[in-house]
Structure formats: C-alpha cells, structure tokens
Short mmCIF file of C-alpha atoms and ligand atoms in Angstrom, two decimals:
data_model
loop_
_atom_site.label_atom_id
_atom_site.label_comp_id
_atom_site.label_asym_id
_atom_site.label_seq_id
_atom_site.Cartn_x
_atom_site.Cartn_y
_atom_site.Cartn_z
CA MET A 1 112.70 81.02 86.01
CA SER A 2 113.44 82.08 89.56
CA LYS A 3 111.16 84.82 90.74
CA ALA A 4 112.85 87.84 92.30
CA TRP A 5 111.52 90.19 94.95
CA ASN A 6 111.63 93.54 93.20
CA PHE A 7 112.12 96.56 95.48
CA GLY A 8 112.89 98.92 92.58
CA ALA A 9 111.39 102.41 92.75
CA GLY A 10 109.98 102.50 89.24
CA PRO A 11 109.23 101.08 86.83
CA SER A 12 108.52 98.60 89.55
CA MET A 13 106.71 95.49 90.56
CA LEU A 14 103.11 95.10 89.36
CA PRO A 15 100.61 92.67 90.88
CA PRO A 16 101.21 89.12 89.56
CA GLU A 17 97.47 88.80 88.83
CA VAL A 18 97.68 91.85 86.56
CA MET A 19 100.81 90.60 84.79
CA GLU A 20 99.21 87.19 84.25
CA GLN A 21 95.97 88.57 82.85
CA ALA A 22 97.90 90.79 80.43
CA GLN A 23 99.93 87.75 79.38
CA ARG A 24 96.82 85.61 78.82
CA GLU A 25 95.22 88.32 76.71
CA PHE A 26 98.34 89.52 74.93
CA LEU A 27 98.07 87.64 71.64
CA ASP A 28 94.31 87.42 71.40
CA PHE A 29 92.28 90.07 73.17
CA HIS A 30 88.80 88.81 74.06
CA GLY A 31 88.64 86.52 71.01
CA LEU A 32 89.27 89.30 68.47
CA GLY A 33 92.29 87.48 67.07
CA ILE A 34 94.59 90.44 67.65
CA GLY A 35 96.37 91.85 70.68
CA ILE A 36 95.53 95.05 72.51
CA VAL A 37 98.75 96.70 71.28
CA GLU A 38 97.67 95.96 67.69
CA MET A 39 94.30 97.64 67.72
CA SER A 40 93.15 101.15 66.94
CA HIS A 41 92.75 103.42 69.93
CA ARG A 42 89.51 104.53 68.30
CA SER A 43 88.00 101.05 67.92
CA ALA A 44 84.88 100.23 69.91
CA GLU A 45 86.78 97.51 71.80
CA TYR A 46 89.61 99.78 72.86
CA THR A 47 87.29 102.66 73.73
CA ALA A 48 85.48 100.33 76.12
CA VAL A 49 88.79 99.37 77.77
CA ALA A 50 89.79 103.03 78.12
CA ARG A 51 86.44 104.16 79.52
CA GLU A 52 86.31 101.29 81.99
CA ALA A 53 89.74 102.23 83.33
CA GLU A 54 88.58 105.79 83.90
CA PHE A 55 85.36 104.58 85.49
CA LEU A 56 87.26 102.31 87.89
CA LEU A 57 89.73 105.04 88.84
CA ARG A 58 86.83 107.41 89.55
CA GLU A 59 85.20 104.75 91.66
CA ILE A 60 88.18 103.72 93.80
CA LEU A 61 89.47 107.28 94.32
CA ASP A 62 85.95 108.71 94.64
CA ILE A 63 86.61 111.41 92.05
CA PRO A 64 83.71 113.88 91.81
CA GLU A 65 82.09 114.67 88.45
CA ASP A 66 83.43 118.19 88.44
CA TYR A 67 86.93 116.79 87.99
CA ALA A 68 88.31 115.70 84.62
CA VAL A 69 90.52 112.60 84.43
CA LEU A 70 93.14 112.79 81.67
CA PHE A 71 95.34 109.97 80.37
CA GLU A 72 98.49 111.46 78.85
CA GLN A 73 102.12 110.92 77.96
CA GLY A 74 105.24 112.85 78.94
CA GLY A 75 105.66 111.49 82.45
CA GLY A 76 105.98 113.33 85.72
CA ARG A 77 108.41 115.77 84.18
CA GLY A 78 105.98 116.53 81.36
CA GLN A 79 103.51 117.57 84.04
CA PHE A 80 106.14 119.74 85.76
CA ALA A 81 105.83 121.87 82.60
CA ALA A 82 102.09 121.31 82.11
CA VAL A 83 101.25 122.68 85.57
CA PRO A 84 102.59 126.23 84.97
CA LEU A 85 101.61 126.14 81.29
CA ASN A 86 98.00 125.46 82.27
CA LEU A 87 97.71 127.37 85.53
CA LEU A 88 100.25 130.18 85.78
CA PRO A 89 99.20 133.36 83.98
CA GLU A 90 101.89 135.54 82.34
CA GLY A 91 103.22 137.80 85.08
CA GLY A 92 101.67 135.70 87.86
CA HIS A 93 103.39 133.64 90.53
CA ALA A 94 103.04 130.25 92.21
CA ASP A 95 104.22 128.74 95.51
CA TYR A 96 106.34 125.59 95.57
CA PHE A 97 106.53 123.73 98.88
CA VAL A 98 109.71 121.73 98.42
CA THR A 99 110.21 118.59 100.50
CA GLY A 100 112.71 116.67 98.36
CA HIS A 101 114.08 115.85 94.95
CA TRP A 102 110.92 115.78 92.82
CA SER A 103 109.26 118.90 94.19
CA ARG A 104 112.58 120.69 93.66
CA CYS A 105 112.66 119.53 90.02
CA ALA A 106 109.11 120.80 89.55
CA TYR A 107 110.06 124.13 91.10
CA LYS A 108 113.07 124.46 88.77
CA GLU A 109 111.06 123.62 85.67
CA CYS A 110 108.65 126.44 86.47
CA ALA A 111 111.23 128.98 87.69
CA GLU A 112 113.69 128.48 84.85
CA ARG A 113 111.20 128.43 81.99
CA TYR A 114 107.71 129.69 82.70
CA GLY A 115 107.54 132.33 85.36
CA LYS A 116 107.83 133.34 88.96
CA ALA A 117 107.97 130.35 91.28
CA ILE A 118 108.40 131.04 94.99
CA LEU A 119 110.53 128.45 96.76
CA HIS A 120 109.56 127.37 100.27
CA GLU A 121 112.00 124.90 101.85
CA CYS A 122 109.68 122.64 103.83
CA ALA A 123 111.69 119.57 104.85
CA PRO A 124 114.68 120.83 106.84
CA GLN A 125 117.09 118.64 108.77
CA GLY A 126 116.20 118.95 112.45
CA THR A 127 118.60 119.18 115.41
CA ASP A 128 118.14 115.39 115.71
CA GLY A 129 119.78 115.04 112.30
CA LEU A 130 116.55 113.76 110.76
CA TYR A 131 114.46 115.33 107.99
CA HIS A 132 111.02 116.58 109.06
CA VAL A 133 108.18 118.00 107.00
CA ASP A 134 107.54 121.47 108.42
CA TYR A 135 103.91 122.26 107.55
CA SER A 136 104.20 125.70 109.18
CA LYS A 137 106.44 126.74 106.28
CA MET A 138 103.69 125.97 103.76
CA GLN A 139 102.18 129.46 103.56
CA VAL A 140 100.78 130.75 100.30
CA THR A 141 101.77 134.23 99.18
CA PRO A 142 98.92 136.63 98.28
CA GLY A 143 97.75 136.37 94.68
CA SER A 144 99.37 133.00 94.09
CA ALA A 145 98.05 131.04 91.07
CA TYR A 146 98.56 127.70 92.83
CA ALA A 147 100.52 125.95 95.55
CA TYR A 148 102.51 122.88 94.60
CA VAL A 149 103.43 119.84 96.72
CA CYS A 150 104.79 116.35 96.16
CA LEU A 151 102.95 114.07 98.57
CA ASN A 152 105.53 111.31 98.40
CA GLU A 153 109.16 112.09 97.69
CA THR A 154 110.22 108.84 96.04
CA VAL A 155 113.95 109.59 96.21
CA ASN A 156 114.13 110.93 99.77
CA GLY A 157 111.54 108.62 101.34
CA ILE A 158 109.44 111.49 102.73
CA GLU A 159 105.64 111.31 102.69
CA MET A 160 103.18 114.02 103.66
CA PHE A 161 100.27 112.74 105.74
CA GLU A 162 98.79 116.21 106.24
CA LEU A 163 97.87 118.90 103.73
CA PRO A 164 98.63 122.60 103.95
CA ASP A 165 95.71 124.99 104.21
CA THR A 166 95.94 127.05 101.03
CA GLY A 167 92.52 128.72 101.26
CA ASP A 168 91.22 129.55 97.79
CA VAL A 169 94.58 128.91 96.14
CA PRO A 170 94.38 125.56 94.30
CA LEU A 171 96.62 122.87 95.73
CA ILE A 172 98.42 120.88 93.03
CA ALA A 173 99.90 117.56 94.11
CA ASP A 174 102.34 115.16 92.53
CA MET A 175 101.30 111.72 93.76
CA SER A 176 103.32 109.63 91.30
CA SER A 177 104.54 107.20 93.94
CA ASN A 178 101.75 107.10 96.50
CA ILE A 179 98.55 107.41 94.47
CA LEU A 180 96.10 104.62 95.34
CA SER A 181 98.17 103.58 98.35
CA ARG A 182 95.57 105.03 100.76
CA PRO A 183 92.31 107.00 100.58
CA ILE A 184 92.59 110.72 99.85
CA ASP A 185 89.98 113.44 99.50
CA VAL A 186 90.27 114.56 95.89
CA ARG A 187 88.09 117.61 96.66
CA LYS A 188 90.98 119.15 98.59
CA PHE A 189 93.03 119.47 95.40
CA GLY A 190 92.93 121.64 92.31
CA ALA A 191 94.83 118.95 90.46
CA ILE A 192 96.60 115.67 91.13
CA ILE A 193 99.21 114.37 88.73
CA PHE A 194 100.92 111.00 88.62
CA GLY A 195 103.22 109.07 86.35
CA ALA A 196 101.84 105.54 86.21
CA GLN A 197 105.18 103.73 86.15
CA LYS A 198 105.87 104.03 89.85
CA HIS A 199 103.31 101.40 90.72
CA VAL A 200 100.20 101.48 88.57
CA ALA A 201 101.21 100.40 85.07
CA PRO A 202 104.15 100.21 82.66
CA ALA A 203 105.98 103.46 81.88
CA GLY A 204 104.54 105.88 79.34
CA LEU A 205 101.24 106.85 80.94
CA THR A 206 100.63 109.95 83.04
CA VAL A 207 97.33 110.82 84.66
CA THR A 208 96.00 114.25 85.59
CA ILE A 209 92.92 114.67 87.74
CA VAL A 210 91.90 118.31 87.51
CA ARG A 211 88.99 120.41 88.72
CA ARG A 212 87.15 121.47 85.60
CA ASP A 213 86.98 125.17 86.50
CA LEU A 214 90.79 125.25 86.20
CA LEU A 215 90.63 124.21 82.54
CA GLY A 216 90.76 126.69 79.68
CA HIS A 217 93.51 129.00 80.98
CA ALA A 218 96.54 127.47 79.25
CA ARG A 219 99.12 129.78 77.72
CA GLN A 220 98.70 130.39 74.04
CA TYR A 221 102.01 128.60 73.30
CA CYS A 222 101.30 125.57 75.50
CA PRO A 223 101.79 122.47 73.34
CA SER A 224 98.37 121.00 72.58
CA VAL A 225 99.39 117.62 73.98
CA LEU A 226 100.07 119.26 77.36
CA ASP A 227 96.96 121.45 77.31
CA TRP A 228 94.59 119.88 79.81
CA SER A 229 91.51 121.46 78.21
CA VAL A 230 92.41 120.04 74.77
CA LEU A 231 92.92 116.60 76.31
CA SER A 232 89.64 116.89 78.14
CA GLN A 233 87.75 117.94 75.00
CA TYR A 234 89.12 114.92 73.15
CA ASP A 235 88.64 112.41 76.00
CA SER A 236 92.44 111.97 76.10
CA MET A 237 92.45 110.82 72.46
CA TYR A 238 93.74 114.05 70.89
CA ASN A 239 96.84 112.12 69.91
CA THR A 240 97.44 108.37 70.15
CA PRO A 241 97.63 107.48 73.83
CA ASN A 242 99.81 104.76 75.30
CA THR A 243 97.14 102.15 74.71
CA PHE A 244 98.96 99.29 76.44
CA SER A 245 99.78 101.17 79.60
CA TRP A 246 96.26 102.59 79.85
CA TYR A 247 94.87 99.05 79.54
CA MET A 248 97.29 97.76 82.21
CA ALA A 249 96.30 100.62 84.50
CA GLY A 250 92.69 99.47 84.15
CA LEU A 251 93.70 95.94 85.19
CA ASP A 252 95.51 97.38 88.20
CA PHE A 253 92.47 99.46 89.24
CA LYS A 254 90.33 96.32 89.03
CA TRP A 255 92.84 94.46 91.17
CA ILE A 256 92.74 97.18 93.84
CA LYS A 257 88.95 97.12 93.83
CA SER A 258 88.90 93.32 94.18
CA LEU A 259 91.09 93.54 97.28
CA GLY A 260 88.71 95.98 98.94
CA GLY A 261 89.73 99.37 97.57
CA LEU A 262 91.93 101.99 99.14
CA GLU A 263 91.08 101.29 102.79
CA ALA A 264 92.35 97.75 102.28
CA MET A 265 95.42 99.03 100.43
CA GLU A 266 96.22 101.35 103.30
CA GLU A 267 95.99 98.54 105.87
CA ARG A 268 98.24 96.37 103.76
CA ASN A 269 100.76 99.15 103.18
CA LYS A 270 100.81 100.20 106.83
CA ALA A 271 101.55 96.66 107.95
CA LYS A 272 104.47 96.34 105.51
CA ALA A 273 105.97 99.71 106.45
CA GLU A 274 105.65 99.00 110.17
CA LEU A 275 107.40 95.68 109.78
CA LEU A 276 110.31 97.13 107.82
CA TYR A 277 110.82 100.37 109.74
CA GLY A 278 110.13 98.62 113.03
CA PHE A 279 112.95 96.18 112.40
CA MET A 280 115.45 98.88 111.41
CA ASP A 281 114.50 101.11 114.35
CA GLN A 282 115.60 98.27 116.63
CA HIS A 283 118.78 97.52 114.78
CA PRO A 284 121.88 99.69 115.26
CA PHE A 285 123.37 98.32 112.03
CA TYR A 286 120.90 100.39 109.96
CA HIS A 287 120.16 104.11 109.93
CA LEU A 288 116.88 105.80 108.98
CA PRO A 289 117.32 109.47 107.97
CA ILE A 290 113.64 110.52 107.97
CA ALA A 291 111.63 111.49 111.05
CA THR A 292 109.08 108.86 112.10
CA GLU A 293 105.94 110.87 111.32
CA CYS A 294 106.87 111.52 107.68
CA ARG A 295 108.52 108.25 106.70
CA SER A 296 107.18 107.12 103.37
CA ARG A 297 105.06 103.97 103.40
CA MET A 298 106.10 103.40 99.80
CA ASN A 299 109.84 104.11 99.67
CA CYS A 300 111.88 103.13 102.70
CA VAL A 301 115.20 104.99 102.50
CA PHE A 302 117.98 103.71 104.77
CA THR A 303 121.74 103.49 105.01
CA LEU A 304 124.12 100.96 106.44
CA LYS A 305 126.01 102.53 109.36
CA ASP A 306 129.18 101.26 107.67
CA GLU A 307 128.76 102.41 104.08
CA SER A 308 131.86 100.55 102.94
CA LEU A 309 129.64 97.45 103.09
CA ASN A 310 127.25 98.82 100.43
CA PRO A 311 128.62 96.78 97.47
CA GLU A 312 128.66 93.58 99.52
CA PHE A 313 125.12 94.26 100.76
CA LEU A 314 123.77 94.68 97.24
CA LYS A 315 125.67 91.66 95.98
CA GLN A 316 124.39 89.33 98.67
CA ALA A 317 120.86 90.69 98.34
CA ALA A 318 120.93 89.98 94.60
CA ALA A 319 122.19 86.47 95.28
CA GLU A 320 119.01 85.95 97.32
CA HIS A 321 116.87 87.43 94.52
CA LEU A 322 116.26 90.70 96.36
CA ILE A 323 116.72 93.35 93.71
CA GLY A 324 116.34 97.12 93.22
CA LEU A 325 117.62 98.07 96.68
CA LYS A 326 120.22 100.61 95.61
CA GLY A 327 119.28 104.19 96.52
CA HIS A 328 118.69 106.91 93.92
CA LYS A 329 121.88 108.25 92.38
CA VAL A 330 121.45 111.73 93.90
CA LEU A 331 121.32 110.36 97.46
CA GLY A 332 123.21 107.08 97.55
CA GLY A 333 122.44 104.63 100.36
CA MET A 334 119.62 102.12 100.05
CA ARG A 335 115.95 102.24 99.27
CA ALA A 336 113.33 99.52 99.48
CA SER A 337 110.19 100.43 97.55
CA ILE A 338 107.22 98.53 98.89
CA TYR A 339 104.40 99.64 96.65
CA ASN A 340 100.85 98.25 96.52
CA ALA A 341 101.89 95.14 94.62
CA MET A 342 104.52 94.01 97.17
CA PRO A 343 102.98 91.41 99.48
CA ILE A 344 103.95 91.25 103.15
CA GLU A 345 105.86 88.03 102.38
CA GLY A 346 108.31 90.04 100.30
CA VAL A 347 108.96 92.37 103.23
CA GLN A 348 109.39 89.40 105.57
CA VAL A 349 112.01 87.96 103.24
CA LEU A 350 113.78 91.33 103.13
CA VAL A 351 113.75 91.71 106.92
CA SER A 352 115.16 88.22 107.31
CA PHE A 353 117.97 89.15 104.93
CA LEU A 354 118.64 92.45 106.74
CA ASP A 355 118.85 90.56 110.01
CA ARG A 356 121.26 87.92 108.74
CA PHE A 357 123.44 90.44 106.91
CA ALA A 358 123.74 92.55 110.05
CA SER A 359 124.65 89.54 112.21
CA ALA A 360 127.29 88.41 109.74
CA HIS A 361 128.93 91.86 109.65
CA SER A 362 128.60 93.16 113.20
C1 LIG B 401 109.54 109.37 89.17
C2 LIG B 401 108.87 110.59 89.64
C3 LIG B 401 108.76 111.71 88.81
C4 LIG B 401 109.34 111.78 87.43
O1 LIG B 401 108.66 110.97 86.57
P1 LIG B 401 109.06 110.80 85.02
O2 LIG B 401 107.87 110.08 84.50
O3 LIG B 401 110.32 110.03 84.97
O4 LIG B 401 109.20 112.17 84.44
C5 LIG B 401 108.07 112.80 89.30
N1 LIG B 401 107.55 112.80 90.54
C6 LIG B 401 107.66 111.76 91.39
C7 LIG B 401 107.06 111.81 92.74
C8 LIG B 401 108.33 110.61 90.95
O5 LIG B 401 108.44 109.56 91.78
#
C-alpha cells in the first residue's frame, strides 16, 4: 500500500493514531469478543464509550455545565432545519450573516421552509478583487430569535476570526470544518453545530452544543429526532445513534488532548497555513481569492493563473499521491484542506509539488 496525502475537504483525513486504534479494536473491543459496531448502544460498555467522548469534548472545548452536548444524525444540513425548528417561533424572524456557500444554504433552508430569515451579505468582493468578511454588516434586527453564522466556509475558504456583537440575541454557529482547530469561548454562543465528517470522525455524526435555556421551544411539528430537548432528555439515545462514528470521535478527542489540546492544535494549524499561503503569496503562478485576514486555516482555496492547466495539475498531483485537491463543484479551482490530522510534512510535500509544477509550466 502506498500512503497518499489526503487534502480532501470531507470526509477527510483522520489522525493515523486514531485509525490504527480503531483497526486494532475493530474485531474484538476490549476483550469482549465482539466489535464496537456489533454491540448494543444501550450496553454498559458502549454507554461508557459514549459518555467518555462527551466528557473529553467538554474538557477540550471547555464547555460549561449549562450547555447540553448532543450526538445526532442528519449532518450539517439536518441542523440547517433543526436550528429554525428549535429556535424560531411561528411568526418570528432570524438574521443570517452569509459569508459563503454553507451559510447561504442554511439561510435558504430557513427562508424557504420555516419562516422569516433576513439575509445579510457579509463577505463582499472588495475593490482589490478579494473577498473580505465585513463584520460591520453583521447587525441584528430588533426582535430577532437568533443570529446565524458559519465560522469556516469550507467551500469558499473564508474563516471568521472575530464574532459579531449580537447583544442578547443568541449567536448560532456552524463550525463543521473548524471545530477543535483552535480555542473558542463557547459562552459566546447560543448553539454550535458541527458535522463530524469534516475532520473529527467518519460521516454520520452531527454534534450540537446548546445553551440549556434555549431548549424546550421546538415547533410542535419538529421531528423528534431533530428536537434538541428530546435528544437532551434521552442523552442522545432517543433513537440508535451512529455508534461507530461517536466512538471514533471519542478517539479523536483523546488524540487532541494527548497533543496538548486546542492551544497546541492552533499552533500546529497556524504553522501549516502560513507555510502554504506564504508560498503562494510569493508565487505569481498561483492566485488566492480571499483577503489575508479571513483566509481559512483549514481550507486553502486557490486557482492556477492559467486554468487550462487544471486537469494536468490534478493528474500530476495524483501521480505523486497528493489527492483531494480539486475545488468544490460550485466554485471550481483548487482547494487544499489541511485539517487537524494533516501534519506539517504533508504541507511541505504539497508546497514542493506546487513549486515544481509552477517551474515546469512557467
Ligand atoms: C460540509 C458542510 C456542511 C454540510 O454538511 P452535511 O453533513 O453534508 O449536511 C455544512 N456546513 C459546513 C461548514 C460544511 O463544511
């Protein structure tokens, strides 16, 4: 087997240590003679796995007791519906601060199905041709039920490093692709949602961290499996959870803790992003469409100045075992996702390839 460097946006690379532990335990979990995917989610053994994962997530993210942590299914898009179903009263309205593809999808889900969503375009193209996050556009309207942001736009490569001041209006954040990549203050949010498949665990697990006083207001017709208060009452075991992904998430949280927690993750991620962006900033062969201050540390979006070279670029990259570099279908171009699990060596290999490809085609 030749090991590839996987720059895919999600499902994506997981830490080798996590993959190896799951492999070791796959057929026989802790001497029980059965695998984790074969056991009841209500067994004592599995309950311990599930509770430890929650405990570790609370520890590394410093989640206060007055927040519930829910392990669900339905993905990011399931939560695009769950947010208004749980928080937007009939006849009420909510503010959506749109900075890219995923916040726009969340806005549409609310506006087209559940109620009044107010669109605020917050990442315009500046006179320099680059996209900037404009925090001054993030103003809540009076009486708003919540304000919604996506802190890392996976498709566009835009990350928010500041938060809007929404006063008493709860701030709801999609952090699917940058959760656990750096410390954040959970207390600043009404709720945080993330799909685990971007860089925490295999697909099929979604996590909601929600302030408990926001529970209990779901619409009468909200499906029970999307009702955060039902999930909270049942400790996320109202229906059968994705037991394997929840277990893998726990292994990932343990891995993050063993490396020194979120401060260490941030250092590691900063160094990788600086190396990659730094190289492309110096190189006229590549173009970066996002303004420096809001470039994502997780998803580096770039284009070749000569886009006719795109197929050749991807082909040669694949020949060197660099995979997943093709941009999202709505944007085109290229994207290198350098999540927590990607070591700096992977980025060094990529930069070396970028350098050689540019020299060969300039
Ligand atoms: C991938 C992604 C989504 C959508 O997730 P699904 O689980 O495919 O529904 C939502 N938000 C962000 C930020 C994402 O990266």
